[in-house]
Coordinates of C-alpha atoms in Angstrom, one line a residue:
X1 CA -0.2 0.4 -0.6
X2 CA 1.3 3.6 -1.7
X3 CA 2.0 5.8 1.6
X4 CA -0.9 7.9 0.2
X5 CA -3.6 5.4 0.2
X6 CA -2.1 4.6 4.0
X7 CA -2.7 7.8 4.9
X8 CA -6.7 8.4 3.5
X9 CA -6.9 4.5 6.2
X10 CA -4.7 7.0 8.9
X11 CA -7.4 10.1 8.5
X12 CA -10.2 7.4 9.3
X13 CA -8.6 6.5 12.7
X14 CA -7.8 10.5 13.6
X15 CA -11.1 11.8 12.4
X16 CA -13.6 8.9 12.3
X17 CA -17.2 9.7 10.8
X18 CA -19.9 7.5 9.0
X19 CA -21.3 7.9 5.2
X20 CA -22.5 6.0 2.8
X21 CA -19.2 4.5 1.7
X22 CA -17.4 4.3 5.6
X23 CA -19.6 2.3 8.7
X24 CA -18.0 2.6 12.3
X25 CA -18.5 -0.7 14.5
X26 CA -17.8 -1.2 18.8
X27 CA -15.5 -3.7 19.3
X28 CA -17.2 -7.1 18.0
X29 CA -15.4 -10.8 17.9
X30 CA -15.5 -12.1 14.4
X31 CA -15.6 -16.0 16.3
X32 CA -18.7 -15.4 16.8
X33 CA -22.0 -16.0 15.1
X34 CA -23.0 -12.2 16.2
X35 CA -19.7 -10.4 15.2
X36 CA -19.4 -12.7 12.3
X37 CA -22.9 -11.4 10.9
X38 CA -21.7 -7.4 11.9
X39 CA -19.2 -7.3 9.2
X40 CA -20.6 -9.4 6.8
X41 CA -23.3 -6.9 6.0
X42 CA -21.3 -4.5 5.8
X43 CA -18.7 -6.1 3.8
X44 CA -21.4 -6.7 1.3
X45 CA -23.3 -3.9 1.6
X46 CA -20.5 -1.6 0.8
X47 CA -19.8 -3.9 -1.6
X48 CA -23.7 -3.1 -3.9
X49 CA -22.6 0.4 -2.9
X50 CA -19.4 0.9 -4.5
X51 CA -17.2 0.1 -2.4
X52 CA -16.3 1.7 1.4
X53 CA -14.5 1.1 5.3
X54 CA -15.9 -0.5 8.0
X55 CA -14.1 0.1 11.2
X56 CA -14.2 -1.3 14.4
X57 CA -13.5 0.4 17.5
X58 CA -15.5 3.2 17.7
X59 CA -19.0 4.2 18.3
X60 CA -20.8 4.9 16.2
X61 CA -23.3 7.8 17.7
X62 CA -20.3 10.0 19.5
X63 CA -17.5 8.6 17.4
X64 CA -15.3 8.7 19.9
X65 CA -13.2 5.0 20.6
X66 CA -14.6 2.4 21.7
X67 CA -12.9 1.8 25.4
X68 CA -14.4 -1.7 26.1
X69 CA -14.0 -5.8 24.5
X70 CA -10.8 -4.6 23.3
X71 CA -9.1 -7.8 21.7
X72 CA -5.8 -8.6 23.3
X73 CA -4.2 -8.9 20.0
X74 CA -6.4 -6.8 17.8
X75 CA -4.3 -8.3 14.6
X76 CA -4.8 -11.5 15.9
X77 CA -8.3 -11.2 15.9
X78 CA -8.9 -9.3 13.1
X79 CA -6.6 -11.2 10.7
X80 CA -6.8 -11.1 6.8
X81 CA -6.9 -14.1 5.9
X82 CA -9.9 -14.5 8.9
X83 CA -11.6 -12.3 7.3
X84 CA -11.3 -12.8 3.8
X85 CA -12.5 -16.2 4.9
X86 CA -15.8 -15.1 6.8
X87 CA -16.9 -13.1 3.4
X88 CA -16.4 -15.5 0.9
X89 CA -18.7 -18.3 3.3
X90 CA -20.9 -15.8 3.2
X91 CA -20.6 -13.5 -0.3
X92 CA -23.1 -15.0 -3.6
X93 CA -20.4 -12.8 -5.7
X94 CA -16.7 -13.5 -4.8
X95 CA -14.5 -10.5 -4.0
X96 CA -11.2 -9.2 -2.0
X97 CA -10.9 -7.1 0.7
X98 CA -8.0 -5.8 2.7
X99 CA -7.5 -5.1 6.4
X100 CA -5.3 -1.9 7.5
X101 CA -4.3 -1.9 11.3
X102 CA -3.5 2.5 11.6
X103 CA -2.8 3.0 15.4
X104 CA -4.2 5.9 17.0
X105 CA -2.4 6.5 20.9
X106 CA -1.0 3.2 20.7
X107 CA -3.7 1.4 19.9
X108 CA -4.4 -0.3 16.7
X109 CA -7.6 0.2 15.0
X110 CA -8.9 -3.0 12.5
X111 CA -9.8 -0.8 8.6
X112 CA -11.3 -3.5 6.2
X113 CA -11.7 -2.0 3.1
X114 CA -13.9 -3.6 0.7
X115 CA -13.6 -2.2 -2.9
X116 CA -15.7 -0.9 -6.2
X117 CA -15.8 -3.0 -9.2
X118 CA -19.8 -4.7 -8.3
X119 CA -21.3 -5.6 -11.6
X120 CA -23.6 -7.9 -10.4
X121 CA -26.0 -7.3 -6.7
X122 CA -23.9 -9.7 -3.9
X123 CA -26.0 -11.2 -2.2
X124 CA -25.6 -13.5 1.4
X125 CA -25.4 -16.9 0.0
X126 CA -25.5 -19.8 3.3
X127 CA -27.8 -18.8 6.4
X128 CA -25.6 -17.8 9.1
X129 CA -27.4 -18.2 12.6
X130 CA -27.1 -18.5 16.6
X131 CA -30.0 -18.2 19.0
X132 CA -31.8 -16.9 16.1
X133 CA -31.6 -15.9 12.5
X134 CA -29.0 -14.1 12.0
X135 CA -28.8 -13.3 7.8
X136 CA -30.2 -14.9 5.9
X137 CA -30.2 -16.9 2.0
X138 CA -30.9 -14.6 -0.2
X139 CA -30.3 -11.5 1.5
X140 CA -29.6 -8.6 0.2
X141 CA -28.2 -6.0 1.3
X142 CA -27.0 -2.2 1.0
X143 CA -26.4 1.4 2.5
X144 CA -28.9 3.7 3.4
X145 CA -29.9 6.7 4.7
X146 CA -32.3 7.1 7.1
X147 CA -34.8 9.5 8.1
X148 CA -32.6 12.5 9.5
X149 CA -29.9 11.5 6.7
X150 CA -27.8 8.9 8.8
X151 CA -26.9 6.3 7.2
X152 CA -27.0 2.8 8.6
X153 CA -27.0 -0.9 6.4
X154 CA -29.7 -1.9 6.0
X155 CA -31.9 -4.8 3.5
X156 CA -32.5 -4.3 0.4
X157 CA -36.5 -3.2 -0.6
X158 CA -38.2 -2.9 -3.9
X159 CA -37.7 0.0 -3.3
X160 CA -33.5 0.4 -3.5
X161 CA -32.3 -2.0 -6.9
X162 CA -33.3 1.1 -9.2
X163 CA -29.8 2.4 -7.1
X164 CA -28.6 -1.1 -7.0
X165 CA -28.2 -1.8 -10.4
X166 CA -27.1 1.4 -11.2
X167 CA -24.0 1.0 -9.6
X168 CA -23.3 -2.4 -11.6
X169 CA -24.3 -0.6 -14.7
X170 CA -21.8 1.9 -14.0
X171 CA -19.0 -0.6 -13.7
X172 CA -20.2 -2.5 -16.6
X173 CA -19.5 0.8 -18.8
X174 CA -16.0 1.4 -17.1
X175 CA -15.7 -2.2 -19.6
X176 CA -17.5 -1.1 -22.0
X177 CA -15.3 2.5 -22.4
X178 CA -11.7 0.0 -22.0
X179 CA -13.5 -1.9 -24.3
X180 CA -13.7 1.1 -27.0
X181 CA -10.3 2.6 -25.8
X182 CA -9.2 -1.0 -27.1
X183 CA -10.4 -0.7 -30.6
X184 CA -10.8 3.1 -32.3
X185 CA -7.2 3.0 -30.5
X186 CA -6.0 2.1 -33.9
X187 CA -8.4 5.0 -36.1
X188 CA -7.1 8.5 -37.1
X189 CA -6.9 11.6 -35.2
X190 CA -9.9 13.4 -37.3
X191 CA -12.3 10.1 -37.5
X192 CA -12.4 10.1 -33.2
X193 CA -12.9 12.9 -33.3
X194 CA -15.5 13.5 -35.1
X195 CA -17.3 10.4 -33.3
X196 CA -16.4 12.6 -29.3
X197 CA -17.4 15.7 -31.1
X198 CA -20.9 13.5 -32.4
X199 CA -21.7 11.7 -28.2
X200 CA -20.7 15.4 -26.9
X201 CA -22.3 18.5 -29.4
X202 CA -25.6 18.4 -26.4
X203 CA -22.7 19.2 -23.3
X204 CA -21.4 22.1 -24.8
X205 CA -21.6 24.7 -21.9
X206 CA -24.4 27.9 -22.2
X207 CA -22.7 31.2 -22.2
X208 CA -25.6 32.6 -20.1
X209 CA -24.3 29.6 -16.9
X210 CA -20.9 30.4 -17.6
X211 CA -21.9 34.3 -16.7
X212 CA -23.9 32.4 -14.0
X213 CA -21.3 30.7 -11.5
X214 CA -18.5 33.4 -12.7
X215 CA -20.6 35.9 -10.3
X216 CA -21.7 33.0 -7.9
X217 CA -17.2 32.6 -7.3
X218 CA -17.2 36.1 -7.4
X219 CA -19.8 36.1 -5.4
X220 CA -17.7 33.4 -2.6
X221 CA -14.8 34.6 -3.0
X222 CA -16.0 38.2 -2.4
X223 CA -17.8 36.6 1.0
X224 CA -14.4 34.8 1.8
X225 CA -11.9 38.5 2.5
X226 CA -15.5 39.5 4.2
X227 CA -15.2 36.7 6.5
X228 CA -11.1 36.6 7.1
X229 CA -11.1 40.3 8.3
X230 CA -14.1 39.7 10.6
X231 CA -11.7 36.7 12.1
X232 CA -8.6 38.6 12.0
X233 CA -7.3 35.5 11.2
X234 CA -3.6 36.2 10.0
X235 CA -3.1 34.0 6.2
X236 CA 0.7 33.2 4.7
X237 CA 1.7 34.3 2.0
X238 CA -0.2 31.7 -1.0
X239 CA -2.2 31.1 -4.1
X240 CA -5.5 29.0 -3.8
X241 CA -7.5 26.9 -6.0
X242 CA -11.5 26.9 -5.6
X243 CA -14.1 26.0 -6.7
X244 CA -17.9 26.7 -7.9
X245 CA -21.2 24.6 -8.5
X246 CA -24.3 25.0 -9.2
X247 CA -27.3 22.4 -10.1
X248 CA -29.5 22.9 -13.5
X249 CA -32.6 21.6 -13.6
X250 CA -35.9 22.3 -14.2
X251 CA -36.8 20.4 -11.2
X252 CA -34.0 21.3 -8.2
X253 CA -35.6 19.2 -4.9
X254 CA -36.4 21.7 -2.2
X255 CA -33.9 21.6 0.8
X256 CA -33.7 23.6 4.2
X257 CA -30.2 25.0 5.8
X258 CA -30.7 22.6 8.8
X259 CA -28.7 20.0 10.2
X260 CA -30.2 17.9 8.2
X261 CA -29.5 19.0 4.8
X262 CA -25.8 18.9 6.7
X263 CA -26.1 14.3 7.8
X264 CA -27.0 14.1 4.4
X265 CA -24.4 15.5 2.2
X266 CA -21.6 13.6 5.2
X267 CA -23.8 10.8 4.1
X268 CA -23.6 11.3 0.6
X269 CA -19.4 12.2 1.0
X270 CA -17.4 9.1 -0.7
X271 CA -14.6 10.7 1.0
X272 CA -12.0 9.7 -1.2
X273 CA -9.5 11.5 0.6
X274 CA -8.0 11.2 4.5
X275 CA -9.0 15.3 4.3
X276 CA -12.4 15.9 2.0
X277 CA -14.3 18.2 -0.3
X278 CA -16.7 20.0 1.3
X279 CA -15.2 18.2 4.9
X280 CA -17.6 18.5 8.1
X281 CA -16.7 19.7 10.2
X282 CA -19.5 20.0 12.7
X283 CA -16.8 18.1 15.5
X284 CA -13.7 19.6 14.8
X285 CA -11.6 20.6 18.2
X286 CA -11.4 24.3 17.2
X287 CA -15.3 26.1 17.5
X288 CA -14.3 28.6 14.5
X289 CA -14.5 26.1 12.5
X290 CA -17.7 24.2 12.5
X291 CA -20.0 25.7 9.7
X292 CA -22.2 28.1 10.5
X293 CA -25.2 29.1 8.4
X294 CA -25.4 32.4 6.8
X295 CA -28.2 34.1 4.4
X296 CA -29.8 30.5 4.2
X297 CA -26.8 28.6 3.0
X298 CA -23.5 27.0 5.5
X299 CA -20.4 27.9 5.7
X300 CA -17.0 26.7 7.4
X301 CA -13.8 28.5 7.2
X302 CA -11.3 25.9 8.6
X303 CA -7.7 27.4 9.5
X304 CA -5.7 24.6 10.4
X305 CA -2.2 24.6 11.0
X306 CA -0.3 22.2 13.7
X307 CA 3.3 21.2 13.0
X308 CA 3.5 17.9 12.2
X309 CA 0.1 16.3 12.3
X310 CA -2.7 18.9 10.1
X311 CA -2.2 21.9 7.9
X312 CA -5.5 23.0 5.8
X313 CA -7.1 25.7 5.0
X314 CA -10.4 26.2 3.3
X315 CA -13.2 27.8 3.0
X316 CA -16.6 26.9 2.2
X317 CA -20.3 27.8 1.2
X318 CA -23.5 25.3 1.0
X319 CA -26.5 26.2 -0.2
X320 CA -29.5 23.7 -0.2
X321 CA -31.2 25.3 -3.4
X322 CA -27.8 23.0 -5.2
X323 CA -24.7 25.7 -4.6
X324 CA -20.9 25.2 -3.4
X325 CA -18.3 26.5 -3.0
X326 CA -14.4 25.6 -1.6
X327 CA -11.5 27.7 -1.2
X328 CA -8.9 25.9 -0.5
X329 CA -4.9 26.9 0.2
X330 CA -2.6 25.2 -1.3
X331 CA -0.8 22.9 0.1
X332 CA 2.9 24.0 -0.9
X333 CA 2.3 26.6 -0.1
X334 CA 1.9 26.0 3.8
X335 CA 3.2 22.7 4.0
X336 CA 6.2 22.0 6.6
X337 CA 9.4 21.4 3.4
X338 CA 12.1 23.2 2.6
X339 CA 10.4 25.4 0.1
X340 CA 9.3 28.8 -0.6
X341 CA 5.7 30.0 -0.6
X342 CA 5.0 30.3 -4.2
X343 CA 7.7 28.9 -5.6
X344 CA 6.2 25.2 -7.0
X345 CA 2.4 23.8 -7.9
X346 CA 2.7 20.1 -7.8
X347 CA 0.9 18.6 -10.6
X348 CA -1.3 15.5 -9.0
X349 CA -3.1 17.7 -6.5
X350 CA -5.4 19.3 -8.8
X351 CA -5.8 16.3 -10.7
X352 CA -7.2 14.7 -7.1
X353 CA -8.6 17.5 -6.3
X354 CA -11.0 17.3 -9.4
X355 CA -11.9 15.2 -10.3
X356 CA -13.1 14.4 -6.0
X357 CA -14.7 17.7 -6.7
X358 CA -16.5 16.0 -10.0
X359 CA -17.2 12.6 -7.0
X360 CA -18.7 14.1 -5.0
X361 CA -20.8 17.2 -6.2
X362 CA -22.8 14.3 -8.2
X363 CA -23.6 12.2 -4.6
X364 CA -24.7 15.3 -3.3
X365 CA -26.5 15.7 -6.2
X366 CA -28.1 12.3 -6.4
X367 CA -28.1 12.5 -2.4
X368 CA -30.7 15.4 -2.7
X369 CA -32.8 14.0 -5.1
X370 CA -31.9 15.4 -8.8
X371 CA -33.0 13.6 -11.4
X372 CA -30.0 11.6 -13.6
X373 CA -31.5 12.6 -17.0
X374 CA -32.8 15.8 -16.9
X375 CA -29.3 17.7 -14.1
X376 CA -26.7 19.3 -15.2
X377 CA -22.8 19.6 -12.5
X378 CA -21.5 23.1 -13.8
X379 CA -18.3 23.4 -12.2
X380 CA -15.9 25.9 -12.1
X381 CA -12.4 26.3 -11.5
X382 CA -10.2 28.4 -10.2
X383 CA -6.1 28.1 -8.8
X384 CA -4.8 31.7 -8.4
X385 CA -1.8 33.1 -7.8
X386 CA 0.6 31.0 -10.4
X387 CA 2.8 33.6 -11.9
X388 CA 6.7 32.7 -11.0
X389 CA 6.0 29.3 -9.8
X390 CA 6.5 25.6 -11.8
X391 CA 5.1 22.9 -12.7
X392 CA 6.8 20.3 -10.7
X393 CA 6.5 16.8 -9.0
X394 CA 6.3 16.4 -5.4
X395 CA 3.7 14.4 -2.9
X396 CA 4.7 11.3 -5.8
X397 CA 8.2 11.0 -6.8
X398 CA 7.7 8.0 -8.1
X399 CA 5.9 10.5 -11.4
X400 CA 8.1 12.3 -11.6
X401 CA 8.7 15.7 -14.5
X402 CA 10.6 17.9 -15.5
X403 CA 10.4 21.5 -13.5
X404 CA 8.1 23.7 -15.9
X405 CA 7.9 26.6 -16.4
X406 CA 7.9 29.6 -15.2
X407 CA 4.0 31.0 -14.9
X408 CA 3.6 34.0 -16.4
X409 CA -0.1 33.9 -15.9
X410 CA -1.2 34.4 -12.5
X411 CA -4.5 32.8 -12.6
X412 CA -6.7 29.8 -14.2
X413 CA -10.2 29.5 -15.1
X414 CA -12.0 26.4 -16.5
X415 CA -15.6 26.1 -16.8
X416 CA -16.7 22.2 -17.6
X417 CA -19.7 20.9 -17.5
X418 CA -20.3 17.1 -16.3
X419 CA -24.6 15.4 -16.5
X420 CA -25.2 14.1 -13.6
X421 CA -26.2 10.7 -15.3
X422 CA -22.2 10.2 -16.2
X423 CA -20.7 6.9 -14.6
X424 CA -17.7 7.7 -12.7
X425 CA -15.2 5.0 -14.9
X426 CA -15.6 8.1 -17.2
X427 CA -14.9 11.4 -15.1
X428 CA -11.1 11.1 -16.2
X429 CA -11.9 12.7 -19.6
X430 CA -13.9 15.8 -17.5
X431 CA -10.7 16.1 -15.5
X432 CA -8.4 16.1 -18.0
X433 CA -10.8 18.8 -19.7
X434 CA -10.0 21.0 -16.0
X435 CA -6.3 20.3 -15.8
X436 CA -4.9 20.8 -19.2
X437 CA -5.8 25.1 -20.1
X438 CA -4.3 24.7 -16.3
X439 CA -0.7 22.7 -17.3
X440 CA -0.7 24.7 -20.9
X441 CA 0.3 27.7 -18.8
X442 CA 3.8 26.4 -16.9
X443 CA 5.6 26.4 -21.2
X444 CA 2.7 24.9 -23.2
X445 CA 3.8 21.4 -20.2
X446 CA 1.3 19.0 -22.0
X447 CA 0.9 16.1 -19.1
X448 CA -1.0 12.8 -21.0
X449 CA -4.5 11.2 -21.1
X450 CA -3.1 7.8 -19.2
X451 CA -1.8 9.7 -16.6
X452 CA -5.1 11.7 -15.9
X453 CA -7.3 8.9 -16.5
X454 CA -4.6 6.9 -13.8
X455 CA -4.9 9.8 -11.1
X456 CA -7.9 10.1 -11.7
X457 CA -9.3 6.9 -10.7
X458 CA -6.8 6.0 -8.0
X459 CA -8.1 9.5 -6.8
X460 CA -12.7 8.0 -6.8
X461 CA -12.1 4.0 -5.8
X462 CA -11.8 2.8 -2.7
X463 CA -8.6 0.1 -2.7

């Protein structure tokens, strides 16, 4: 497992929370029927959801460590061979899982990773009984939201099957995409361009929508400046990445700026990274970082700079009408390293950030009840304070590129429109469309599409 992958796993125990893709469980015994049933139910539900994590050793209500019934040897109790054998025994379609043991205050906690890629719904293939039936043959489990928008694992009903099948079809579309790439790769470029142009002609952005998005970005930037001034925050010299997102459709469901709305967003956020896009900061220790309602929307201004642990400066707006904004300071400018601020821009975070923003936006829209065939998501991505920087490879040195630039342009704005019905397997093209103009300001640099697609896939998929 790479350092980045493990840091994401570590974040699950440093800042535990529940969502549709993450379930917390108190300490359980996999050798007992009740404990085995909980693991099987959750693993199958997460698999049918599209992947996720089961984090053991935390209270699912308080999100605090469970101090009772801690196994004498956690790594033996939750050994991968035992967990894999348990899931394989009861899952109708075999799939591999992994188990990691990140530590918190010296205590290891099992994190079971359930991969994506389900192509047919996974059901229970054998009964598991104790004094009563715990799981039954033919049962299908999934992750769903309760009446107050908190996530849970439940048995599927007739209402849930369209969503389960949509996940399966999305993964089948990924196979179709690989098939097409394999077979059209040898065609002349003009033929491929004409073909792609014919199927994407309906996705061209409307100027009026673009203007509306730019106004929203500018309004949000001004609001950010007002908040920072009132807080009296002392910020380092820095550049920033901004995301503006609008839901466009004739029938965007009505929501309110209440706690249920935040529950809905947090539960549906796939948390592709350890510090997710539009992070839920309600449980943060700092009162200043917690979200607050402002003019019928939620805002949060997060400034966390803890040496050798966390360095994040975010400002966000979450509007129930389908408008979302995020401003995030470049990690390169606040990271503890021997680099001067505003000297470099790492090429991987923009790709991963755009990929996660689109994936989270799609998840938000679906959770809010927007119609997939009638809703478009329009994104505005803006990178600022670029002039004088060089594009480089800092976070993932294995993906080395010679430093490019310096940039003569100080700001880049990109408009991207994504239909809500777009499967996650197709996001690479949209991500590439967003980052290409950014990279070009660094002496015309062009990054291979295969690298963009690979980083996109790694970002949005649970491993």
